[in-house]
Coordinates of C-alpha atoms and ligand atoms in Angstrom, one line a residue:
X1330 CA -48.3 -16.0 76.2
X1331 CA -48.8 -19.5 75.1
X1332 CA -46.3 -22.0 76.4
X1333 CA -46.7 -25.7 76.0
X1334 CA -50.5 -25.8 75.9
X1335 CA -52.9 -27.2 73.2
X1336 CA -53.3 -26.5 69.6
X1337 CA -52.9 -23.1 68.1
X1338 CA -53.1 -21.7 64.6
X1339 CA -50.8 -19.1 63.2
X1340 CA -52.0 -16.0 61.5
X1341 CA -50.5 -12.6 60.8
X1342 CA -52.2 -9.7 62.5
X1343 CA -51.4 -6.0 62.3
X1344 CA -50.0 -4.5 65.5
X1345 CA -49.5 -0.9 66.3
X1346 CA -46.6 0.6 68.1
X1347 CA -47.2 1.8 71.6
X1348 CA -46.9 5.6 72.0
X1349 CA -44.2 7.1 74.1
X1350 CA -46.6 7.7 77.0
X1351 CA -47.9 4.1 76.8
X1352 CA -44.4 2.7 76.7
X1353 CA -43.5 4.7 79.8
X1354 CA -46.5 3.3 81.5
X1355 CA -45.5 -0.2 80.7
X1356 CA -42.0 0.4 82.1
X1357 CA -43.6 1.9 85.2
X1358 CA -45.8 -1.1 85.7
X1359 CA -42.8 -3.4 85.2
X1360 CA -41.1 -1.5 88.1
X1361 CA -43.9 -2.7 90.3
X1362 CA -43.3 -6.4 89.6
X1363 CA -42.4 -8.7 92.4
X1364 CA -41.6 -12.4 92.5
X1365 CA -39.6 -13.9 89.7
X1366 CA -36.8 -16.3 90.4
X1367 CA -33.1 -16.2 90.7
X1368 CA -32.6 -16.1 87.0
X1369 CA -35.4 -13.7 86.1
X1370 CA -35.6 -11.1 88.8
X1371 CA -38.1 -8.2 88.8
X1372 CA -35.3 -5.7 88.3
X1373 CA -34.0 -7.6 85.3
X1374 CA -37.4 -7.6 83.7
X1375 CA -37.8 -3.9 84.5
X1376 CA -34.5 -3.2 82.7
X1377 CA -35.7 -5.3 79.7
X1378 CA -38.8 -3.1 79.3
X1379 CA -36.7 0.0 79.7
X1380 CA -34.5 -1.1 76.8
X1381 CA -37.6 -2.1 74.7
X1382 CA -39.3 1.3 75.4
X1383 CA -36.1 3.2 74.4
X1384 CA -36.1 1.2 71.2
X1385 CA -39.8 1.8 70.6
X1386 CA -40.3 -1.9 70.4
X1387 CA -43.5 -2.4 72.4
X1388 CA -46.6 -3.1 70.3
X1389 CA -50.3 -3.8 70.7
X1390 CA -52.3 -6.2 68.7
X1391 CA -56.1 -6.6 68.5
X1392 CA -58.4 -9.0 70.3
X1393 CA -59.6 -10.7 67.1
X1394 CA -58.5 -11.5 63.6
X1395 CA -61.1 -12.3 61.0
X1396 CA -63.7 -12.5 63.7
X1397 CA -61.9 -15.1 65.7
X1398 CA -60.5 -14.3 69.2
X1399 CA -56.7 -14.3 69.4
X1400 CA -55.9 -16.8 72.2
X1401 CA -52.5 -15.5 73.0
X1402 CA -52.2 -12.6 75.4
X1403 CA -48.8 -11.4 74.4
X1404 CA -45.8 -12.3 72.3
X1405 CA -42.1 -11.6 72.7
X1406 CA -39.5 -12.3 70.0
X1407 CA -35.8 -12.2 70.5
X1408 CA -32.8 -13.3 68.5
X1409 CA -32.7 -14.2 64.8
X1410 CA -30.6 -11.2 64.2
X1411 CA -33.6 -8.9 64.6
X1412 CA -34.3 -6.4 67.4
X1413 CA -36.4 -7.8 70.2
X1414 CA -40.0 -6.8 70.6
X1415 CA -42.9 -7.5 72.8
X1416 CA -46.5 -7.2 71.6
X1417 CA -49.4 -7.3 74.0
X1418 CA -53.0 -8.1 73.1
X1419 CA -55.2 -5.1 73.6
X1420 CA -56.9 -6.2 76.8
X1421 CA -53.6 -7.1 78.5
X1422 CA -52.0 -3.9 77.2
X1423 CA -54.8 -1.7 78.5
X1424 CA -54.5 -3.3 82.0
X1425 CA -50.7 -2.9 82.0
X1426 CA -50.8 0.7 80.8
X1427 CA -53.4 1.6 83.4
X1428 CA -51.5 -0.1 86.1
X1429 CA -54.2 -2.6 86.8
X1430 CA -51.8 -5.5 87.2
X1431 CA -54.3 -7.7 89.1
X1432 CA -56.7 -7.7 86.1
X1433 CA -57.6 -11.1 84.9
X1434 CA -56.9 -11.3 81.2
X1435 CA -59.6 -12.7 79.0
X1436 CA -59.2 -16.3 78.0
X1437 CA -55.6 -16.9 78.9
X1438 CA -56.0 -17.6 82.6
X1439 CA -53.4 -15.2 83.9
X1440 CA -53.5 -11.7 85.3
X1441 CA -51.7 -8.7 83.8
X1442 CA -48.7 -9.0 86.2
X1443 CA -48.2 -12.6 85.1
X1444 CA -48.2 -11.6 81.4
X1445 CA -45.9 -8.6 82.0
X1446 CA -43.4 -10.7 84.0
X1447 CA -43.5 -13.7 81.7
X1448 CA -42.9 -11.6 78.6
X1449 CA -40.2 -9.7 80.4
X1450 CA -38.4 -12.9 81.2
X1451 CA -38.5 -13.9 77.5
X1452 CA -36.5 -10.7 76.8
X1453 CA -33.6 -12.4 78.6
X1454 CA -34.2 -16.0 77.6
X1455 CA -36.5 -17.0 74.9
X1456 CA -36.7 -20.7 75.8
X1457 CA -40.2 -21.4 77.1
X1458 CA -39.3 -24.1 79.7
X1459 CA -37.0 -21.6 81.4
X1460 CA -39.6 -18.9 81.6
X1461 CA -42.8 -20.8 82.2
X1462 CA -44.1 -21.2 85.7
X1463 CA -42.1 -18.4 87.3
X1464 CA -44.4 -16.7 89.8
X1465 CA -45.0 -13.0 89.4
X1466 CA -46.8 -10.6 91.7
X1467 CA -46.9 -6.8 92.0
X1468 CA -46.7 -4.0 94.4
X1469 CA -49.9 -2.1 94.9
Ligands
ZN2662 ZN1 -43.9 -17.7 76.7

């Protein structure tokens, strides 16, 4: 999750695919999202994660690469003729899978619900200006 802020550097990191159980937990957490806006509703985002989970397209990537912390909490790719996927950084992933959506995620300045909602909106519209700044909350 890195929309329109400062400098970043690109690096390839290995990600692992979420297990069936973990993917189901991500979908369940997505079902608890509130907020959104008229374009990206919680129910649309929930559906997006259901599709991703069915396609086994949810991934986890590590906190660091070559000793440097990875600044981005998650990443979603759609289009380009490839199947969409979402990859969460390990800390965000753990919070989402355990249902701890209020957890503040490391150095990104967002909580787990923000990240889950934001990436879920990207599943339906990859342009950052459209998906940035949408308020996300969650049911307890
Ligand atoms: Zn984004």
